[in-house]
Amino acid sequence: MNIKQLFNVAILSGLAVGAVSCKKNSSTDTNTPSTGPVYALGVGVTTSTATTNYVLQTTDLMNGTISLTNNGILQDGYRDYAFGGGKFYSIGGLGITDVNTLSLDASDKLTTKTGLTFELPNNELIDADGTGKTMVGVSIPTGPTVGTDAKFYTVDVATNTAASKVSVPVNSIYPSNKDWVFHTGLQIRGNQAFETFYPVSATTYATQNTDTNYVAIYSYPGFVKQKVIKDTRTGPSGAFNTRSGLFKTESGDLYAVSTSSYANGYSQSTKPGGILKIAAGATDFDATYFFNTDAAANGGKIAHAIYIGNGKLFAQMTNKVPTLADRWGDGYLRLAIVDLNAKTITPVTNSPVFSGNGGRSFAALLDNGKVYCAVTVNGVLNIYQTDIATATATKGATLQGTFLGGIARMK
């Protein structure tokens, strides 16, 4: 389901139910246990009337066809995905608030644990510190008629339960008489949590306030709001449901990535695409750092990204300047590696130009110096492997489905 479809569902149904709801089946995967890697994939199949979601497993991302036949666990409703502590989280949205927690059993088969439920559909779920013990989630109501408080959760991975829940009035983050807020990124650094968001009309998704980048800072794990910092060198970070607004490096530097792209749902674009920095230990934007991605060689607007270490992002970037006619299209994308320190953008050799999946977290996996993601070209969905050292992509397995919603290495 792409960004335009999500937008239409949200407006027409008030975010009640977005995708077909089906009875959940057990996996009938016939793969034998392997001494090699095992990957979990969240796959969506879209028809003219509905999108159905599955979680399946494979041991090979690069050869043949990864099929749903005898190899899929049906997920009810709309789903997004996260990974932490060896668990693959299938997270409900668009009216679905439950989480299916998948792990490997002794035979290396995916098995599902239920019981984790959020009060509102979850906006993002991350591993708090990389240890896999605590996941942190946030849920923001889709508008003031749904609720007035953002909900922050900590999840104990071992018990698969929400260990704590804290409510923060949305109006304390951004004046709700001016606009609502949509979440775009979350990072935990020491005893603080940092969140990027953008102001938006809760009824039309119009973005009439695009002159400022905002980061809300909270205590952690208490989630007491401390302050909201602002910078006018770019517009807001991230875009609708993409979760590509904020990244943390090994040293603790934070980078806020702004796109303000029509292609990702903005109704106006008044500042250049760019990246701002909050230095390690600081709680304000670094006045000496600004990376204008629009003006950079090989540049453009970063639509989707993941952090791949050593101060670099793996990104899907627009290949041309979007116009209002491109709104919600998420098109003209190419793969690129963004060096945050050197302020350079390296196009990935052999990357096709393609359209993305719109309002979704970027389904990409860093594994042993290579990044795996999925790209649709001429109606065929393929895994692409990018070697980070050479910035070169290789087409891998064909994936039976319409889009890849999540991917993780389980073993």
Coordinates of C-alpha atoms in Angstrom, one line a residue:
M1 CA 0.0 0.0 0.0
N2 CA 1.6 3.3 -1.1
I3 CA 1.5 6.7 0.4
K4 CA -1.5 7.9 -1.7
Q5 CA -3.5 4.8 -0.8
L6 CA -2.8 5.4 2.9
F7 CA -3.8 9.0 2.6
N8 CA -7.1 8.0 0.9
V9 CA -7.8 5.4 3.6
A10 CA -7.1 7.9 6.4
I11 CA -9.4 10.6 5.0
L12 CA -12.2 8.3 3.9
S13 CA -12.4 6.0 6.9
G14 CA -10.9 8.1 9.7
L15 CA -8.2 5.5 10.1
A16 CA -10.6 2.9 11.1
V17 CA -9.6 -0.1 9.0
G18 CA -7.1 0.1 6.2
A19 CA -6.5 -3.3 4.9
V20 CA -8.4 -6.6 4.6
S21 CA -8.7 -8.4 7.9
C22 CA -8.3 -12.2 7.6
K23 CA -8.1 -15.1 9.9
K24 CA -4.5 -15.7 11.0
N25 CA -3.0 -18.9 9.7
S26 CA 0.0 -20.9 11.0
S27 CA 3.1 -21.0 8.9
T28 CA 3.5 -24.1 6.8
D29 CA 7.1 -23.3 5.8
T30 CA 8.8 -26.4 4.6
N31 CA 12.3 -25.0 4.7
T32 CA 14.7 -27.2 6.7
P33 CA 16.8 -25.8 9.6
S34 CA 19.9 -24.1 8.2
T35 CA 23.3 -23.5 9.6
G36 CA 23.3 -20.3 7.5
P37 CA 21.3 -17.1 7.8
V38 CA 17.6 -17.0 8.2
Y39 CA 15.7 -13.9 7.2
A40 CA 12.2 -12.7 8.0
L41 CA 10.3 -10.6 5.5
G42 CA 7.0 -8.7 5.8
V43 CA 5.4 -8.8 2.4
G44 CA 2.3 -7.1 1.2
V45 CA 0.1 -8.2 -1.7
T46 CA -2.2 -5.5 -3.1
T47 CA -5.2 -6.0 -5.4
S48 CA -7.7 -3.5 -6.6
T49 CA -9.7 -3.9 -3.4
A50 CA -7.4 -4.7 -0.6
T51 CA -3.9 -5.3 0.7
T52 CA -3.0 -8.5 2.5
N53 CA 0.1 -8.8 4.6
Y54 CA 2.3 -11.9 5.3
V55 CA 5.5 -12.6 7.2
L56 CA 7.6 -15.3 5.6
Q57 CA 11.1 -16.6 5.9
T58 CA 14.0 -17.4 3.6
T59 CA 17.6 -18.5 3.7
D60 CA 18.5 -16.9 0.4
L61 CA 17.9 -13.3 -0.6
M62 CA 19.8 -13.4 -3.9
N63 CA 18.6 -16.4 -6.0
G64 CA 15.4 -17.7 -7.5
T65 CA 11.9 -16.6 -6.2
I66 CA 11.0 -16.1 -2.6
S67 CA 7.5 -17.5 -2.7
L68 CA 4.5 -17.2 -0.4
T69 CA 3.4 -20.7 -1.2
N70 CA 3.7 -22.8 1.9
N71 CA 5.8 -20.1 3.4
G72 CA 3.7 -17.3 4.8
I73 CA 2.0 -16.4 8.1
L74 CA -1.0 -14.3 7.4
Q75 CA -1.2 -11.0 9.3
D76 CA -4.6 -9.4 10.0
G77 CA -5.0 -5.8 8.8
Y78 CA -2.4 -3.2 8.0
R79 CA 1.1 -4.0 9.2
D80 CA 4.5 -2.4 9.6
Y81 CA 7.6 -4.0 11.0
A82 CA 10.5 -3.5 13.5
F83 CA 13.3 -5.7 14.8
G84 CA 15.0 -5.9 18.2
G85 CA 16.3 -8.6 20.6
G86 CA 16.0 -11.3 17.9
K87 CA 12.3 -10.5 17.6
F88 CA 10.5 -9.5 14.4
Y89 CA 7.6 -7.3 15.3
S90 CA 4.6 -7.2 13.0
I91 CA 2.9 -4.0 14.2
G92 CA -0.7 -3.2 13.5
G93 CA -1.9 0.2 12.2
L94 CA -4.9 2.0 10.7
G95 CA -7.1 0.9 13.5
I96 CA -5.2 -2.3 14.4
T97 CA -3.3 -1.9 17.7
D98 CA -1.9 -5.4 18.4
V99 CA 1.6 -6.6 17.7
N100 CA 2.6 -10.1 16.5
T101 CA 6.0 -10.9 17.9
L102 CA 7.8 -13.4 15.7
S103 CA 11.0 -15.4 16.6
L104 CA 12.6 -18.7 15.5
D105 CA 11.9 -21.9 17.2
A106 CA 14.3 -24.8 17.7
S107 CA 13.7 -25.9 14.1
D108 CA 14.4 -22.4 12.8
K109 CA 10.8 -21.9 11.9
L110 CA 9.0 -18.6 12.5
T111 CA 6.6 -18.8 15.4
T112 CA 4.2 -16.1 16.6
K113 CA 3.6 -14.8 20.1
T114 CA 0.6 -12.5 20.7
G115 CA -0.4 -10.3 23.7
L116 CA 1.5 -7.1 23.1
T117 CA -1.0 -4.3 22.4
F118 CA -0.8 -0.5 22.2
E119 CA -3.5 1.9 23.2
L120 CA -3.3 3.6 19.8
P121 CA -1.8 2.4 16.5
N122 CA 2.0 2.6 16.9
N123 CA 4.0 5.2 15.0
E124 CA 7.4 3.7 15.6
L125 CA 9.1 1.0 17.6
I126 CA 12.9 1.0 18.1
D127 CA 15.5 -0.9 20.1
A128 CA 16.3 1.6 22.8
D129 CA 20.1 1.1 23.0
G130 CA 20.9 -1.8 20.7
T131 CA 21.1 -4.4 23.4
G132 CA 17.7 -5.9 22.5
K133 CA 16.3 -5.8 26.0
T134 CA 14.0 -2.8 25.7
M135 CA 12.0 -1.5 22.8
V136 CA 10.6 2.0 22.8
G137 CA 7.4 3.0 21.0
V138 CA 5.3 6.1 20.4
S139 CA 1.7 6.5 19.3
I140 CA 0.3 9.9 18.4
P141 CA -3.4 10.2 17.7
T142 CA -4.2 11.0 14.0
G143 CA -6.0 14.2 15.1
P144 CA -7.6 15.9 18.1
T145 CA -10.9 14.2 17.6
V146 CA -9.1 10.9 18.2
G147 CA -7.1 11.9 21.3
T148 CA -5.0 14.8 22.6
D149 CA -2.1 12.9 24.1
A150 CA 1.0 11.3 22.6
K151 CA 1.7 7.9 24.2
F152 CA 5.3 6.7 24.8
Y153 CA 5.9 3.1 25.7
T154 CA 8.7 1.0 26.8
V155 CA 8.4 -2.7 25.9
D156 CA 10.2 -5.5 27.8
V157 CA 11.5 -7.8 25.1
A158 CA 11.8 -10.8 27.4
T159 CA 8.2 -10.8 28.6
N160 CA 6.7 -9.2 25.4
T161 CA 4.8 -6.7 27.5
A162 CA 4.5 -2.9 27.7
A163 CA 6.5 -2.1 30.8
S164 CA 5.5 1.5 31.0
K165 CA 3.2 4.1 29.3
V166 CA 3.5 7.9 29.5
S167 CA 1.1 10.4 28.1
V168 CA 2.4 13.8 26.8
P169 CA -0.1 16.4 25.6
V170 CA 0.3 17.0 21.9
N171 CA -0.4 20.7 22.5
S172 CA 2.8 20.9 24.6
I173 CA 4.9 19.6 21.6
Y174 CA 3.3 22.0 19.0
P175 CA 0.3 24.4 19.3
S176 CA -2.6 22.3 18.2
N177 CA -4.6 25.4 17.4
K178 CA -2.2 26.0 14.5
D179 CA -1.7 22.4 13.3
W180 CA -1.5 18.8 14.4
V181 CA 1.8 16.8 14.5
F182 CA 2.9 13.7 12.6
H183 CA 5.8 11.7 14.0
T184 CA 8.8 11.1 11.7
G185 CA 11.7 9.8 13.9
L186 CA 12.7 8.7 17.3
Q187 CA 16.2 8.1 18.9
I188 CA 17.3 7.4 22.5
R189 CA 20.6 8.9 23.6
G190 CA 21.5 8.3 27.2
N191 CA 18.8 9.7 29.5
Q192 CA 17.0 11.6 26.8
A193 CA 14.7 10.8 23.9
F194 CA 14.6 12.9 20.7
E195 CA 11.7 13.0 18.3
T196 CA 11.2 14.7 14.9
F197 CA 7.8 15.7 13.7
Y198 CA 6.1 17.9 11.2
P199 CA 3.1 20.2 11.5
V200 CA 0.1 19.2 9.3
S201 CA -3.6 19.7 9.0
A202 CA -5.3 16.7 10.7
T203 CA -8.2 16.9 8.2
T204 CA -6.5 17.6 4.9
Y205 CA -2.8 16.7 5.4
A206 CA -1.9 20.2 4.1
T207 CA 1.5 21.4 5.3
Q208 CA 1.3 25.2 5.7
N209 CA 4.2 25.4 8.1
T210 CA 7.3 24.3 6.3
D211 CA 9.9 26.9 7.3
T212 CA 11.2 25.3 10.4
N213 CA 12.8 22.0 11.6
Y214 CA 11.6 20.8 15.0
V215 CA 13.0 18.3 17.4
A216 CA 11.2 17.5 20.7
I217 CA 13.4 16.4 23.6
Y218 CA 12.2 14.3 26.5
S219 CA 13.7 12.7 29.5
Y220 CA 14.2 8.9 29.2
P221 CA 12.7 6.6 30.4
G222 CA 10.3 9.0 32.0
F223 CA 9.3 10.9 28.8
V224 CA 8.9 14.3 30.5
K225 CA 9.0 16.9 27.8
Q226 CA 12.0 19.1 28.3
K227 CA 11.9 21.4 25.3
V228 CA 11.4 21.7 21.5
I229 CA 14.3 23.0 19.5
K230 CA 13.9 24.8 16.2
D231 CA 16.1 25.7 13.2
T232 CA 15.0 27.6 10.1
R233 CA 17.7 26.5 7.7
T234 CA 15.4 23.6 6.6
G235 CA 11.8 22.6 6.8
P236 CA 10.6 19.8 9.0
S237 CA 12.3 16.4 9.2
G238 CA 10.9 13.3 7.5
A239 CA 7.6 12.8 5.9
F240 CA 4.3 10.9 6.4
N241 CA 4.9 7.6 8.1
T242 CA 8.4 7.2 6.7
R243 CA 10.4 7.3 10.0
S244 CA 13.4 8.7 8.2
G245 CA 13.6 11.9 10.1
L246 CA 16.3 11.3 12.7
F247 CA 19.4 9.2 13.0
K248 CA 22.1 8.6 15.7
T249 CA 25.7 7.8 15.1
E250 CA 28.1 5.6 17.2
S251 CA 29.5 8.8 18.8
G252 CA 26.0 10.1 19.8
D253 CA 25.7 12.7 17.2
L254 CA 22.1 13.1 15.9
Y255 CA 21.2 14.1 12.4
A256 CA 17.7 15.5 11.4
V257 CA 16.9 14.9 7.8
S258 CA 14.5 17.2 6.0
T259 CA 12.9 16.6 2.7
S260 CA 9.8 18.8 2.4
S261 CA 9.1 16.9 -0.8
Y262 CA 5.8 17.1 -2.7
A263 CA 6.5 13.4 -3.6
N264 CA 6.2 12.5 0.0
G265 CA 3.0 14.3 0.7
Y266 CA 4.0 17.9 1.4
S267 CA 1.6 20.5 -0.1
Q268 CA 4.3 23.2 -0.2
S269 CA 8.1 23.2 -0.1
T270 CA 9.7 26.4 1.1
K271 CA 13.1 25.3 2.3
P272 CA 15.8 23.2 0.7
G273 CA 16.2 19.5 1.5
G274 CA 18.9 19.3 4.0
I275 CA 20.4 17.7 7.1
L276 CA 21.0 19.4 10.5
K277 CA 23.1 18.1 13.4
I278 CA 22.7 17.9 17.2
A279 CA 26.2 17.1 18.4
A280 CA 26.9 14.4 21.0
G281 CA 26.1 15.8 24.5
A282 CA 24.3 18.9 23.1
T283 CA 20.6 19.6 23.1
D284 CA 20.5 22.3 20.4
F285 CA 21.2 22.3 16.7
D286 CA 24.8 22.8 15.7
A287 CA 25.0 26.2 14.1
T288 CA 28.2 25.2 12.2
Y289 CA 26.8 22.2 10.4
F290 CA 24.4 22.3 7.5
F291 CA 24.3 19.8 4.6
N292 CA 22.1 21.1 1.7
T293 CA 21.3 17.8 -0.1
D294 CA 19.5 19.7 -2.9
A295 CA 22.6 21.6 -3.8
A296 CA 25.1 18.7 -3.3
A297 CA 26.7 16.9 -6.2
N298 CA 24.4 13.9 -7.1
G299 CA 22.0 15.4 -4.6
G300 CA 18.3 15.7 -4.2
K301 CA 15.7 15.0 -1.5
I302 CA 16.1 12.0 0.8
A303 CA 12.8 10.2 0.9
H304 CA 13.8 7.0 2.9
A305 CA 16.9 6.1 4.7
I306 CA 18.5 3.8 7.3
Y307 CA 21.8 4.4 9.3
I308 CA 24.5 2.0 8.2
G309 CA 27.4 3.0 10.5
N310 CA 30.5 5.1 10.2
G311 CA 28.5 8.3 9.7
K312 CA 26.6 7.1 6.6
L313 CA 23.0 6.7 5.5
F314 CA 21.7 4.3 2.9
A315 CA 19.0 6.2 1.2
Q316 CA 16.3 6.3 -1.5
M317 CA 16.5 9.8 -3.0
T318 CA 14.5 11.6 -5.6
N319 CA 16.1 11.7 -9.0
K320 CA 14.5 15.0 -10.0
V321 CA 13.0 18.1 -8.4
P322 CA 9.4 17.1 -7.4
T323 CA 6.5 19.4 -8.3
L324 CA 3.0 19.7 -6.8
A325 CA 1.8 17.3 -9.6
D326 CA 4.0 14.6 -8.0
R327 CA 2.4 14.9 -4.6
W328 CA 2.1 11.5 -2.8
G329 CA 3.8 9.8 -5.8
D330 CA 7.1 8.9 -4.1
G331 CA 8.7 8.6 -7.5
Y332 CA 11.9 9.1 -9.4
L333 CA 13.9 7.4 -6.7
R334 CA 17.4 5.9 -6.8
L335 CA 19.7 4.3 -4.3
A336 CA 22.5 6.3 -2.8
I337 CA 25.0 6.4 0.1
V338 CA 25.0 9.7 2.1
D339 CA 28.2 10.5 4.1
L340 CA 27.1 12.8 6.9
N341 CA 30.6 13.8 7.8
A342 CA 32.0 14.5 4.4
K343 CA 28.7 15.9 3.2
T344 CA 28.8 13.8 0.0
I345 CA 26.2 11.7 -1.9
T346 CA 27.4 8.7 -3.8
P347 CA 24.9 7.2 -6.3
V348 CA 24.7 3.4 -6.2
T349 CA 25.9 1.9 -9.5
N350 CA 23.3 -0.3 -11.2
S351 CA 20.4 1.2 -9.2
P352 CA 17.3 1.5 -11.2
V353 CA 15.0 4.5 -11.1
F354 CA 11.8 3.5 -9.4
S355 CA 8.8 4.5 -7.3
G356 CA 8.9 3.8 -3.6
N357 CA 6.3 2.5 -1.1
G358 CA 5.3 5.9 0.2
G359 CA 4.2 6.1 3.8
R360 CA 6.2 3.3 5.2
S361 CA 9.4 2.8 7.2
F362 CA 12.3 1.9 4.9
A363 CA 12.4 -1.9 4.6
A364 CA 16.2 -2.3 4.3
L365 CA 18.7 -4.5 6.1
L366 CA 22.4 -4.0 6.8
D367 CA 24.1 -7.4 6.9
N368 CA 27.9 -7.9 6.7
G369 CA 28.7 -4.8 4.7
K370 CA 25.8 -5.1 2.3
V371 CA 22.3 -3.6 2.4
Y372 CA 19.3 -5.5 1.1
C373 CA 16.1 -3.7 0.0
A374 CA 13.4 -4.3 -2.5
V375 CA 12.7 -2.4 -5.7
T376 CA 9.8 -2.8 -8.2
V377 CA 10.7 -2.3 -11.9
N378 CA 8.2 -3.0 -14.6
G379 CA 5.8 -4.6 -12.1
V380 CA 8.4 -7.1 -10.8
L381 CA 9.6 -6.9 -7.2
N382 CA 13.2 -7.8 -6.7
I383 CA 15.6 -7.8 -3.8
Y384 CA 18.6 -5.6 -4.5
Q385 CA 21.9 -6.1 -2.7
T386 CA 24.2 -3.0 -2.4
D387 CA 27.8 -3.5 -1.5
I388 CA 28.6 -0.5 0.7
A389 CA 32.4 -0.5 0.0
T390 CA 31.9 -0.2 -3.8
A391 CA 28.4 1.4 -3.8
T392 CA 27.3 -1.2 -6.4
A393 CA 23.9 -2.9 -6.5
T394 CA 23.2 -6.4 -7.7
K395 CA 19.7 -7.7 -8.5
G396 CA 18.8 -10.6 -6.3
A397 CA 15.8 -12.8 -5.8
T398 CA 12.4 -12.1 -7.1
L399 CA 9.9 -11.6 -4.3
Q400 CA 6.3 -12.8 -4.7
G401 CA 4.3 -9.8 -3.6
T402 CA 3.6 -6.2 -4.3
F403 CA 5.9 -4.6 -1.7
L404 CA 8.4 -5.4 1.0
G405 CA 7.3 -3.9 4.3
G406 CA 10.0 -5.2 6.6
I407 CA 13.1 -7.3 6.6
A408 CA 15.4 -8.7 9.4
R409 CA 18.0 -11.3 9.9
M410 CA 16.8 -13.7 12.5
K411 CA 19.9 -16.0 12.6

